[in-house]
Amino acid sequence: MAQPLIAVVGRPNVGKSTLFNRLVGERVAIVEDTPGITRDRVYGEVEWRGRQIRVGDTGGLGMGEEDPLRAEIRAQAELALEEADVILFVTDVTEGLSPIDRDVADLLRRSHKPVLVAVNKADNEKREQSAAEFY
């Protein structure tokens, strides 16, 4: 039986690569405060409940028009979505629900695949309450 694949997607700088590294238990993906560092897909494995699962980190969807690699980053993320069994949509509670988040959500709905929403950076009670906005 093939290992299931979870694609980690979202807009730039929401913490996708940090979460990916945490899941796989080592620093595989580059983590920086600068948007657009992750440009290609990066894969790792995680064991969950005795089962091996592949996880794929992607570049941020919704990069600005000024980024010359925007189309290539999006193409890589879309390839990850195509091959994924489950999609993990990472958002950032500190910035709230953005128009880019809405665009990404629309893209994910069209994939007809299971989507889990992870509202990242909800590290205090106020932020945790703000996470409801992403419902």
Tab-separated table of C-alpha atoms in Angstrom:
chain	number	residue	atom	x	y	z
A	1	MET	CA	0.000	0.000	0.000
A	2	ALA	CA	1.366	3.417	-0.983
A	3	GLN	CA	2.002	5.938	1.755
A	4	PRO	CA	-0.619	8.676	1.934
A	5	LEU	CA	0.602	12.194	1.179
A	6	ILE	CA	-0.325	15.381	3.014
A	7	ALA	CA	0.407	18.627	1.127
A	8	VAL	CA	1.103	21.633	3.362
A	9	VAL	CA	-0.111	24.789	1.587
A	10	GLY	CA	-0.982	28.415	2.311
A	11	ARG	CA	0.135	31.941	1.570
A	12	PRO	CA	3.724	33.072	2.226
A	13	ASN	CA	5.044	33.349	5.796
A	14	VAL	CA	2.226	31.628	7.665
A	15	GLY	CA	4.557	28.982	9.103
A	16	LYS	CA	4.203	26.144	6.597
A	17	SER	CA	7.886	25.196	6.626
A	18	THR	CA	8.160	25.486	10.404
A	19	LEU	CA	5.158	23.180	10.811
A	20	PHE	CA	6.552	20.793	8.192
A	21	ASN	CA	9.892	20.602	10.031
A	22	ARG	CA	8.080	19.977	13.301
A	23	LEU	CA	6.050	17.154	11.768
A	24	VAL	CA	9.040	15.365	10.244
A	25	GLY	CA	11.180	15.933	13.338
A	26	GLU	CA	14.141	17.631	11.685
A	27	ARG	CA	15.026	20.802	9.817
A	28	VAL	CA	14.519	19.795	6.197
A	29	ALA	CA	12.728	22.903	4.925
A	30	ILE	CA	14.383	26.318	5.083
A	31	VAL	CA	12.728	28.703	7.557
A	32	GLU	CA	13.169	32.475	7.173
A	33	ASP	CA	11.145	35.594	7.925
A	34	THR	CA	11.488	36.600	4.272
A	35	PRO	CA	8.489	35.627	2.088
A	36	GLY	CA	9.181	33.323	-0.841
A	37	ILE	CA	12.126	31.330	0.520
A	38	THR	CA	10.425	27.985	-0.188
A	39	ARG	CA	10.145	27.734	-3.957
A	40	ASP	CA	9.959	24.007	-4.640
A	41	ARG	CA	8.321	21.040	-2.982
A	42	VAL	CA	10.157	19.421	-0.069
A	43	TYR	CA	9.164	15.995	1.241
A	44	GLY	CA	9.588	14.145	4.488
A	45	GLU	CA	8.016	11.318	6.428
A	46	VAL	CA	6.218	11.199	9.723
A	47	GLU	CA	4.945	8.255	11.711
A	48	TRP	CA	1.439	8.651	13.060
A	49	ARG	CA	-0.338	5.904	14.980
A	50	GLY	CA	2.140	3.345	13.692
A	51	ARG	CA	1.682	4.371	10.072
A	52	GLN	CA	4.197	6.109	7.791
A	53	ILE	CA	2.827	9.217	6.067
A	54	ARG	CA	4.596	11.443	3.541
A	55	VAL	CA	4.330	15.198	4.035
A	56	GLY	CA	5.097	17.772	1.354
A	57	ASP	CA	5.968	21.412	2.057
A	58	THR	CA	5.211	23.944	-0.681
A	59	GLY	CA	6.005	27.539	-1.514
A	60	GLY	CA	3.505	30.215	-0.622
A	61	LEU	CA	0.479	30.604	-2.843
A	62	GLY	CA	-0.451	34.172	-3.673
A	63	MET	CA	3.032	35.647	-4.065
A	64	GLY	CA	2.989	39.231	-5.290
A	65	GLU	CA	3.092	40.058	-8.968
A	66	GLU	CA	6.605	41.476	-8.491
A	67	ASP	CA	8.059	38.019	-7.739
A	68	PRO	CA	9.568	36.699	-10.993
A	69	LEU	CA	9.193	33.083	-9.811
A	70	ARG	CA	5.547	33.436	-8.767
A	71	ALA	CA	4.216	31.261	-11.613
A	72	GLU	CA	6.765	28.509	-10.985
A	73	ILE	CA	6.081	28.478	-7.233
A	74	ARG	CA	2.345	28.221	-7.891
A	75	ALA	CA	2.889	25.419	-10.413
A	76	GLN	CA	4.904	23.441	-7.850
A	77	ALA	CA	2.199	23.960	-5.207
A	78	GLU	CA	-0.495	22.867	-7.654
A	79	LEU	CA	1.481	19.704	-8.462
A	80	ALA	CA	1.636	18.968	-4.728
A	81	LEU	CA	-2.143	19.444	-4.516
A	82	GLU	CA	-2.707	17.037	-7.410
A	83	GLU	CA	-0.651	14.259	-5.862
A	84	ALA	CA	-1.899	14.803	-2.287
A	85	ASP	CA	-4.405	12.606	-0.524
A	86	VAL	CA	-5.076	15.285	2.117
A	87	ILE	CA	-4.355	19.018	2.128
A	88	LEU	CA	-3.233	20.915	5.220
A	89	PHE	CA	-4.102	24.591	4.693
A	90	VAL	CA	-1.972	26.715	7.043
A	91	THR	CA	-3.135	30.234	7.920
A	92	ASP	CA	-1.872	32.947	10.297
A	93	VAL	CA	-4.197	34.186	13.032
A	94	THR	CA	-2.049	37.282	13.682
A	95	GLU	CA	-2.845	38.649	10.225
A	96	GLY	CA	-6.443	37.459	10.110
A	97	LEU	CA	-8.285	36.041	7.146
A	98	SER	CA	-6.831	37.737	4.068
A	99	PRO	CA	-8.060	37.953	0.474
A	100	ILE	CA	-5.182	35.618	-0.444
A	101	ASP	CA	-6.439	33.079	2.121
A	102	ARG	CA	-9.878	33.259	0.504
A	103	ASP	CA	-8.352	32.692	-2.956
A	104	VAL	CA	-6.355	29.711	-1.679
A	105	ALA	CA	-9.489	28.302	-0.002
A	106	ASP	CA	-11.380	28.576	-3.318
A	107	LEU	CA	-8.558	26.720	-5.085
A	108	LEU	CA	-8.597	23.995	-2.439
A	109	ARG	CA	-12.373	23.562	-2.627
A	110	ARG	CA	-12.048	22.846	-6.350
A	111	SER	CA	-9.549	20.064	-5.608
A	112	HIS	CA	-12.352	17.940	-4.077
A	113	LYS	CA	-9.848	16.553	-1.591
A	114	PRO	CA	-10.084	16.559	2.197
A	115	VAL	CA	-8.754	19.876	3.558
A	116	LEU	CA	-7.704	20.490	7.141
A	117	VAL	CA	-7.270	24.118	8.212
A	118	ALA	CA	-4.442	24.868	10.657
A	119	VAL	CA	-4.696	28.337	12.173
A	120	ASN	CA	-1.095	28.996	13.127
A	121	LYS	CA	0.410	31.403	15.681
A	122	ALA	CA	-2.582	31.120	18.039
A	123	ASP	CA	-0.262	31.036	21.031
A	124	ASN	CA	-2.358	32.950	23.558
A	125	GLU	CA	-6.019	33.049	24.560
A	126	LYS	CA	-6.927	36.154	22.528
A	127	ARG	CA	-5.336	34.765	19.357
A	128	GLU	CA	-6.940	31.389	19.963
A	129	GLN	CA	-10.362	33.053	20.082
A	130	SER	CA	-9.569	34.943	16.868
A	131	ALA	CA	-9.013	31.619	15.088
A	132	ALA	CA	-12.803	31.227	14.742
A	133	GLU	CA	-12.613	33.763	11.883
A	134	PHE	CA	-11.116	31.027	9.730
A	135	TYR	CA	-14.094	28.704	10.138
